[in-house]
Amino acid sequence: DAGDELFGGYNRYYKSPQLWQQFQVLPQWARSLLGEIGLSRSWLAWVKATEKRLGSPLGLRSLPSQESLQKLLLLMRDARDLDDFYPILVQHWAPDALPLQHRPAIERDAPSVWPLPDAMCPQDPVARMMAKDSMGYLPDDILCKVDRAAMAVSLETRVPFLDHRVVEFAWQLPQSLKIREGQGKWLLRQVLYRYVPKALIERPKAGFGIPVGQWLRGPLRDWAEDLLEPKAMQAQGYLDPDPIQAVWQTHLSGRVDHTPKLWTVLMFQAWLRAQKKRG
């Protein structure tokens, strides 16, 4: 843990500059227009029309998933510079599709995606992505997962990459020692090559995913439908149940896996219910 955030391991760190360079083949107005047109079409129709190859100036060799395609189109429509990539890449609901009942008030009071003061802001946009992940995604997701799993069996864990000396060293390194030739964690790889056969290192990145999407259609369905009950959501006053129900029904049909979108809503609803019980 923390190796990706400190040494540039996530693909968004090295693919975003490549994609931004390809975007600049077209003027901003043309990208925005193409993105808007793409987002206005039915996803199933779009997928069917581009089933074999996606002929575009973006160099895409095969058709991405619907979630990836939506983010690509959002990037085309909304990205004005490389800094715009991060919030679009990490969000699950498009900004104009957030299922909010009182959008202006909630968006006005929402915290900034950037967790550090401007004086501490790295100059390089990719370094800013890494800093945001280090301050947000790492402690709120990755380390939280490890801590809960370990503490559940009374196991103490340590995170060697978060030794303050390693962190300080990593942030003093130039980006060229972290990301090189379209590959992240370049420096770490050079160290490992001295001790470990390349065949054990040069392998596809694998996460720790579990089949939550299938569980939501099966053993977790009753739990999810209870939390997503439209009348209760409407009475709470935060989320608009109609678009959420549309996503839920599409997910249940098996046509599209909407797990990320649904899980954010389910966690918010579960948190609301817990607060009500405490209050």
mmCIF file of C-alpha atoms in Angstrom:
data_model
loop_
_atom_site.group_PDB
_atom_site.id
_atom_site.type_symbol
_atom_site.label_atom_id
_atom_site.label_comp_id
_atom_site.label_asym_id
_atom_site.label_seq_id
_atom_site.Cartn_x
_atom_site.Cartn_y
_atom_site.Cartn_z
ATOM 1 C CA ASP A 1 0.000 0.000 0.000
ATOM 2 C CA ALA A 2 1.041 3.595 -0.834
ATOM 3 C CA GLY A 3 3.500 2.486 -3.511
ATOM 4 C CA ASP A 4 1.119 3.565 -6.267
ATOM 5 C CA GLU A 5 0.412 6.984 -4.765
ATOM 6 C CA LEU A 6 4.068 7.746 -4.020
ATOM 7 C CA PHE A 7 5.694 6.309 -7.140
ATOM 8 C CA GLY A 8 3.057 6.812 -9.843
ATOM 9 C CA GLY A 9 1.540 3.344 -10.131
ATOM 10 C CA TYR A 10 -2.083 4.040 -11.089
ATOM 11 C CA ASN A 11 -2.738 4.129 -14.813
ATOM 12 C CA ARG A 12 -4.451 7.514 -14.586
ATOM 13 C CA TYR A 13 -1.060 9.040 -13.777
ATOM 14 C CA TYR A 14 0.528 8.042 -17.080
ATOM 15 C CA LYS A 15 -2.493 7.560 -19.328
ATOM 16 C CA SER A 16 -4.034 10.968 -18.631
ATOM 17 C CA PRO A 17 -1.147 12.949 -20.204
ATOM 18 C CA GLN A 18 -1.200 10.592 -23.202
ATOM 19 C CA LEU A 19 -4.945 11.027 -23.636
ATOM 20 C CA TRP A 20 -4.735 14.798 -23.175
ATOM 21 C CA GLN A 21 -2.101 14.954 -25.905
ATOM 22 C CA GLN A 22 -4.424 13.043 -28.223
ATOM 23 C CA PHE A 23 -7.347 15.287 -27.300
ATOM 24 C CA GLN A 24 -5.421 18.324 -28.469
ATOM 25 C CA VAL A 25 -5.593 17.075 -32.045
ATOM 26 C CA LEU A 26 -9.095 18.604 -31.997
ATOM 27 C CA PRO A 27 -10.005 22.124 -30.868
ATOM 28 C CA GLN A 28 -11.902 22.457 -27.584
ATOM 29 C CA TRP A 29 -15.238 23.249 -29.218
ATOM 30 C CA ALA A 30 -15.038 20.115 -31.396
ATOM 31 C CA ARG A 31 -14.189 17.872 -28.437
ATOM 32 C CA SER A 32 -17.030 19.335 -26.409
ATOM 33 C CA LEU A 33 -19.480 18.852 -29.268
ATOM 34 C CA LEU A 34 -18.452 15.232 -29.846
ATOM 35 C CA GLY A 35 -18.645 14.498 -26.132
ATOM 36 C CA GLU A 36 -22.088 16.076 -25.855
ATOM 37 C CA ILE A 37 -23.371 14.110 -28.844
ATOM 38 C CA GLY A 38 -21.969 10.870 -27.471
ATOM 39 C CA LEU A 39 -23.443 11.406 -24.019
ATOM 40 C CA SER A 40 -26.887 12.151 -25.434
ATOM 41 C CA ARG A 41 -27.160 8.796 -27.200
ATOM 42 C CA SER A 42 -28.519 5.541 -25.803
ATOM 43 C CA TRP A 43 -25.653 3.504 -24.372
ATOM 44 C CA LEU A 44 -26.924 0.282 -25.895
ATOM 45 C CA ALA A 45 -27.215 1.877 -29.309
ATOM 46 C CA TRP A 46 -23.726 3.335 -28.991
ATOM 47 C CA VAL A 47 -22.212 0.000 -27.946
ATOM 48 C CA LYS A 48 -23.958 -1.831 -30.762
ATOM 49 C CA ALA A 49 -22.805 0.726 -33.326
ATOM 50 C CA THR A 50 -19.189 0.430 -32.176
ATOM 51 C CA GLU A 51 -19.161 -3.257 -31.356
ATOM 52 C CA LYS A 52 -15.992 -4.223 -33.194
ATOM 53 C CA ARG A 53 -13.798 -1.116 -33.341
ATOM 54 C CA LEU A 54 -14.136 2.458 -32.192
ATOM 55 C CA GLY A 55 -12.906 4.521 -35.084
ATOM 56 C CA SER A 56 -11.787 7.793 -33.532
ATOM 57 C CA PRO A 57 -8.760 10.095 -33.464
ATOM 58 C CA LEU A 58 -8.058 8.976 -29.891
ATOM 59 C CA GLY A 59 -6.154 5.840 -30.820
ATOM 60 C CA LEU A 60 -8.489 3.471 -28.980
ATOM 61 C CA ARG A 61 -7.871 -0.052 -30.247
ATOM 62 C CA SER A 62 -10.956 -1.734 -28.808
ATOM 63 C CA LEU A 63 -14.266 -0.785 -27.297
ATOM 64 C CA PRO A 64 -14.086 0.136 -23.598
ATOM 65 C CA SER A 65 -16.769 -0.709 -21.053
ATOM 66 C CA GLN A 66 -19.804 1.552 -20.828
ATOM 67 C CA GLU A 67 -18.440 3.157 -17.653
ATOM 68 C CA SER A 68 -15.081 3.817 -19.334
ATOM 69 C CA LEU A 69 -16.792 5.093 -22.468
ATOM 70 C CA GLN A 70 -18.921 7.479 -20.431
ATOM 71 C CA LYS A 71 -15.851 8.871 -18.692
ATOM 72 C CA LEU A 72 -14.068 9.240 -22.021
ATOM 73 C CA LEU A 73 -16.987 11.258 -23.379
ATOM 74 C CA LEU A 74 -17.165 13.345 -20.191
ATOM 75 C CA LEU A 75 -13.463 14.106 -20.559
ATOM 76 C CA MET A 76 -14.027 15.168 -24.153
ATOM 77 C CA ARG A 77 -16.934 17.381 -23.181
ATOM 78 C CA ASP A 78 -15.712 18.925 -19.928
ATOM 79 C CA ALA A 79 -11.902 18.764 -19.694
ATOM 80 C CA ARG A 80 -10.254 22.126 -20.368
ATOM 81 C CA ASP A 81 -6.818 21.059 -19.144
ATOM 82 C CA LEU A 82 -5.095 18.118 -17.486
ATOM 83 C CA ASP A 83 -6.269 19.213 -14.023
ATOM 84 C CA ASP A 84 -9.859 18.545 -15.103
ATOM 85 C CA PHE A 85 -9.067 14.872 -15.625
ATOM 86 C CA TYR A 86 -8.830 13.870 -11.964
ATOM 87 C CA PRO A 87 -12.364 14.667 -10.723
ATOM 88 C CA ILE A 88 -13.893 13.176 -13.873
ATOM 89 C CA LEU A 89 -11.859 9.968 -13.605
ATOM 90 C CA VAL A 90 -12.608 9.323 -9.926
ATOM 91 C CA GLN A 91 -16.307 10.242 -9.858
ATOM 92 C CA HIS A 92 -19.029 7.630 -10.316
ATOM 93 C CA TRP A 93 -21.900 9.976 -11.148
ATOM 94 C CA ALA A 94 -21.458 12.604 -13.839
ATOM 95 C CA PRO A 95 -21.814 16.134 -12.395
ATOM 96 C CA ASP A 96 -24.961 16.883 -14.375
ATOM 97 C CA ALA A 97 -26.446 13.487 -13.431
ATOM 98 C CA LEU A 98 -25.961 13.621 -9.662
ATOM 99 C CA PRO A 99 -29.258 12.446 -8.149
ATOM 100 C CA LEU A 100 -29.691 15.401 -5.792
ATOM 101 C CA GLN A 101 -33.007 16.898 -4.689
ATOM 102 C CA HIS A 102 -31.512 20.306 -3.869
ATOM 103 C CA ARG A 103 -28.531 20.532 -6.183
ATOM 104 C CA PRO A 104 -27.546 24.243 -5.765
ATOM 105 C CA ALA A 105 -27.470 24.155 -1.946
ATOM 106 C CA ILE A 106 -25.637 20.831 -1.728
ATOM 107 C CA GLU A 107 -23.087 21.695 -4.419
ATOM 108 C CA ARG A 108 -22.453 25.080 -2.789
ATOM 109 C CA ASP A 109 -21.605 23.479 0.556
ATOM 110 C CA ALA A 110 -19.672 20.495 -0.852
ATOM 111 C CA PRO A 111 -15.976 20.287 0.081
ATOM 112 C CA SER A 112 -13.344 20.871 -2.588
ATOM 113 C CA VAL A 113 -11.829 17.833 -4.302
ATOM 114 C CA TRP A 114 -8.419 19.357 -3.559
ATOM 115 C CA PRO A 115 -7.529 18.577 0.089
ATOM 116 C CA LEU A 116 -4.477 20.849 0.460
ATOM 117 C CA PRO A 117 -4.035 24.627 0.558
ATOM 118 C CA ASP A 118 -2.818 26.234 -2.649
ATOM 119 C CA ALA A 119 0.593 26.976 -1.099
ATOM 120 C CA MET A 120 1.228 23.220 -0.835
ATOM 121 C CA CYS A 121 0.012 22.456 -4.351
ATOM 122 C CA PRO A 122 2.572 20.635 -6.546
ATOM 123 C CA GLN A 123 3.285 22.371 -9.840
ATOM 124 C CA ASP A 124 3.008 19.249 -11.996
ATOM 125 C CA PRO A 125 -0.624 18.220 -12.695
ATOM 126 C CA VAL A 126 0.213 14.507 -12.417
ATOM 127 C CA ALA A 127 1.874 15.158 -9.051
ATOM 128 C CA ARG A 128 -1.337 16.897 -8.002
ATOM 129 C CA MET A 129 -3.273 13.723 -8.843
ATOM 130 C CA MET A 130 -0.854 11.709 -6.726
ATOM 131 C CA ALA A 131 -1.161 14.172 -3.847
ATOM 132 C CA LYS A 132 -4.956 14.025 -3.968
ATOM 133 C CA ASP A 133 -4.880 10.239 -3.863
ATOM 134 C CA SER A 134 -2.357 10.319 -1.007
ATOM 135 C CA MET A 135 -4.571 12.641 1.026
ATOM 136 C CA GLY A 136 -7.928 11.116 0.150
ATOM 137 C CA TYR A 137 -8.131 7.729 -1.566
ATOM 138 C CA LEU A 138 -5.233 6.179 0.351
ATOM 139 C CA PRO A 139 -6.398 6.849 3.948
ATOM 140 C CA ASP A 140 -10.142 6.785 3.238
ATOM 141 C CA ASP A 141 -10.208 3.598 1.171
ATOM 142 C CA ILE A 142 -7.010 1.566 0.895
ATOM 143 C CA LEU A 143 -5.684 1.897 4.446
ATOM 144 C CA CYS A 144 -9.189 1.701 5.893
ATOM 145 C CA LYS A 145 -9.769 -1.627 4.126
ATOM 146 C CA VAL A 146 -6.495 -3.073 5.394
ATOM 147 C CA ASP A 147 -7.026 -1.854 8.944
ATOM 148 C CA ARG A 148 -10.533 -3.313 9.206
ATOM 149 C CA ALA A 149 -9.497 -6.644 7.696
ATOM 150 C CA ALA A 150 -6.484 -6.950 9.990
ATOM 151 C CA MET A 151 -8.190 -5.794 13.169
ATOM 152 C CA ALA A 152 -11.039 -8.237 12.544
ATOM 153 C CA VAL A 153 -8.541 -11.019 13.305
ATOM 154 C CA SER A 154 -6.463 -9.043 15.856
ATOM 155 C CA LEU A 155 -3.534 -8.700 13.451
ATOM 156 C CA GLU A 156 -1.219 -5.693 13.645
ATOM 157 C CA THR A 157 -0.154 -4.417 10.233
ATOM 158 C CA ARG A 158 2.459 -1.942 9.073
ATOM 159 C CA VAL A 159 2.791 0.056 5.853
ATOM 160 C CA PRO A 160 6.527 0.318 5.074
ATOM 161 C CA PHE A 161 5.995 2.712 2.158
ATOM 162 C CA LEU A 162 4.481 5.197 4.624
ATOM 163 C CA ASP A 163 7.610 5.423 6.715
ATOM 164 C CA HIS A 164 8.102 9.191 6.771
ATOM 165 C CA ARG A 165 11.598 8.838 5.322
ATOM 166 C CA VAL A 166 10.287 6.909 2.309
ATOM 167 C CA VAL A 167 7.493 9.451 1.785
ATOM 168 C CA GLU A 168 9.913 12.374 1.958
ATOM 169 C CA PHE A 169 12.298 10.629 -0.433
ATOM 170 C CA ALA A 170 9.517 9.838 -2.910
ATOM 171 C CA TRP A 171 8.215 13.402 -3.013
ATOM 172 C CA GLN A 172 11.704 14.740 -3.721
ATOM 173 C CA LEU A 173 12.108 12.526 -6.791
ATOM 174 C CA PRO A 174 11.493 13.934 -10.284
ATOM 175 C CA GLN A 175 8.499 12.486 -12.103
ATOM 176 C CA SER A 176 10.835 10.955 -14.686
ATOM 177 C CA LEU A 177 11.996 8.463 -12.033
ATOM 178 C CA LYS A 178 8.427 7.482 -11.240
ATOM 179 C CA ILE A 179 6.740 7.407 -14.641
ATOM 180 C CA ARG A 180 8.701 6.574 -17.764
ATOM 181 C CA GLU A 181 7.720 5.289 -21.220
ATOM 182 C CA GLY A 182 4.076 4.857 -20.298
ATOM 183 C CA GLN A 183 4.803 2.830 -17.180
ATOM 184 C CA GLY A 184 4.482 3.700 -13.504
ATOM 185 C CA LYS A 185 6.689 2.899 -10.495
ATOM 186 C CA TRP A 186 9.775 2.949 -12.730
ATOM 187 C CA LEU A 187 12.280 3.364 -9.893
ATOM 188 C CA LEU A 188 10.731 0.607 -7.799
ATOM 189 C CA ARG A 189 10.937 -1.721 -10.782
ATOM 190 C CA GLN A 190 14.643 -1.018 -11.229
ATOM 191 C CA VAL A 191 15.278 -1.951 -7.600
ATOM 192 C CA LEU A 192 13.189 -5.123 -7.846
ATOM 193 C CA TYR A 193 14.970 -6.236 -11.023
ATOM 194 C CA ARG A 194 18.103 -6.677 -8.912
ATOM 195 C CA TYR A 195 16.463 -9.257 -6.672
ATOM 196 C CA VAL A 196 13.357 -10.683 -8.347
ATOM 197 C CA PRO A 197 12.908 -12.278 -11.795
ATOM 198 C CA LYS A 198 11.105 -9.966 -14.214
ATOM 199 C CA ALA A 199 8.491 -12.648 -14.863
ATOM 200 C CA LEU A 200 7.220 -12.123 -11.307
ATOM 201 C CA ILE A 201 7.028 -8.347 -11.713
ATOM 202 C CA GLU A 202 5.897 -7.621 -15.267
ATOM 203 C CA ARG A 203 2.356 -8.828 -14.833
ATOM 204 C CA PRO A 204 -1.050 -7.118 -15.222
ATOM 205 C CA LYS A 205 -2.059 -5.026 -12.232
ATOM 206 C CA ALA A 206 -4.684 -6.837 -10.153
ATOM 207 C CA GLY A 207 -6.908 -5.245 -7.538
ATOM 208 C CA PHE A 208 -8.859 -6.743 -4.667
ATOM 209 C CA GLY A 209 -12.286 -6.682 -6.255
ATOM 210 C CA ILE A 210 -15.160 -8.779 -4.928
ATOM 211 C CA PRO A 211 -18.422 -9.569 -6.813
ATOM 212 C CA VAL A 212 -20.531 -6.884 -5.119
ATOM 213 C CA GLY A 213 -22.529 -6.384 -8.311
ATOM 214 C CA GLN A 214 -23.625 -10.012 -8.284
ATOM 215 C CA TRP A 215 -24.363 -9.881 -4.567
ATOM 216 C CA LEU A 216 -26.622 -6.858 -5.104
ATOM 217 C CA ARG A 217 -28.655 -8.963 -7.546
ATOM 218 C CA GLY A 218 -28.658 -11.878 -5.095
ATOM 219 C CA PRO A 219 -28.082 -12.088 -1.319
ATOM 220 C CA LEU A 220 -27.815 -8.310 -0.820
ATOM 221 C CA ARG A 221 -30.841 -7.414 -2.934
ATOM 222 C CA ASP A 222 -33.371 -7.108 -0.089
ATOM 223 C CA TRP A 223 -30.918 -5.009 1.951
ATOM 224 C CA ALA A 224 -30.289 -2.702 -1.020
ATOM 225 C CA GLU A 225 -33.953 -2.310 -1.950
ATOM 226 C CA ASP A 226 -34.778 -1.404 1.648
ATOM 227 C CA LEU A 227 -32.161 1.383 1.605
ATOM 228 C CA LEU A 228 -33.246 2.576 -1.852
ATOM 229 C CA GLU A 229 -36.983 2.694 -1.050
ATOM 230 C CA PRO A 230 -38.200 5.718 -3.076
ATOM 231 C CA LYS A 231 -40.667 7.231 -0.573
ATOM 232 C CA ALA A 232 -38.128 7.110 2.244
ATOM 233 C CA MET A 233 -35.456 8.724 0.054
ATOM 234 C CA GLN A 234 -37.850 11.460 -1.022
ATOM 235 C CA ALA A 235 -38.754 12.193 2.600
ATOM 236 C CA GLN A 236 -35.094 12.423 3.612
ATOM 237 C CA GLY A 237 -34.661 15.339 1.214
ATOM 238 C CA TYR A 238 -31.159 14.600 -0.055
ATOM 239 C CA LEU A 239 -31.271 12.255 -3.046
ATOM 240 C CA ASP A 240 -33.710 12.113 -5.940
ATOM 241 C CA PRO A 241 -35.006 8.516 -6.036
ATOM 242 C CA ASP A 242 -36.071 8.501 -9.706
ATOM 243 C CA PRO A 243 -32.641 8.409 -11.416
ATOM 244 C CA ILE A 244 -31.373 6.070 -8.704
ATOM 245 C CA GLN A 245 -34.244 3.664 -9.321
ATOM 246 C CA ALA A 246 -33.508 3.766 -13.061
ATOM 247 C CA VAL A 247 -29.872 2.803 -12.401
ATOM 248 C CA TRP A 248 -30.971 0.120 -9.922
ATOM 249 C CA GLN A 249 -33.400 -1.513 -12.361
ATOM 250 C CA THR A 250 -30.793 -1.469 -15.135
ATOM 251 C CA HIS A 251 -28.316 -3.130 -12.797
ATOM 252 C CA LEU A 252 -30.842 -5.796 -11.767
ATOM 253 C CA SER A 253 -31.485 -6.592 -15.431
ATOM 254 C CA GLY A 254 -27.829 -7.534 -15.838
ATOM 255 C CA ARG A 255 -27.375 -5.334 -18.911
ATOM 256 C CA VAL A 256 -24.926 -2.992 -17.173
ATOM 257 C CA ASP A 257 -22.916 -3.307 -13.967
ATOM 258 C CA HIS A 258 -23.701 -0.135 -12.010
ATOM 259 C CA THR A 259 -22.026 -1.266 -8.783
ATOM 260 C CA PRO A 260 -19.858 1.877 -8.240
ATOM 261 C CA LYS A 261 -22.815 4.227 -8.675
ATOM 262 C CA LEU A 262 -25.116 2.175 -6.490
ATOM 263 C CA TRP A 263 -22.558 1.517 -3.763
ATOM 264 C CA THR A 264 -21.949 5.234 -3.156
ATOM 265 C CA VAL A 265 -25.704 5.766 -2.766
ATOM 266 C CA LEU A 266 -26.118 2.692 -0.565
ATOM 267 C CA MET A 267 -23.301 3.767 1.753
ATOM 268 C CA PHE A 268 -24.805 7.239 2.076
ATOM 269 C CA GLN A 269 -28.221 5.763 2.842
ATOM 270 C CA ALA A 270 -26.764 3.313 5.363
ATOM 271 C CA TRP A 271 -24.908 6.183 7.045
ATOM 272 C CA LEU A 272 -28.103 8.253 7.218
ATOM 273 C CA ARG A 273 -29.939 5.362 8.839
ATOM 274 C CA ALA A 274 -27.135 4.892 11.394
ATOM 275 C CA GLN A 275 -27.231 8.597 12.275
ATOM 276 C CA LYS A 276 -30.989 8.453 12.746
ATOM 277 C CA LYS A 277 -30.652 5.536 15.148
ATOM 278 C CA ARG A 278 -28.008 7.377 17.173
ATOM 279 C CA GLY A 279 -30.061 10.557 17.249
#
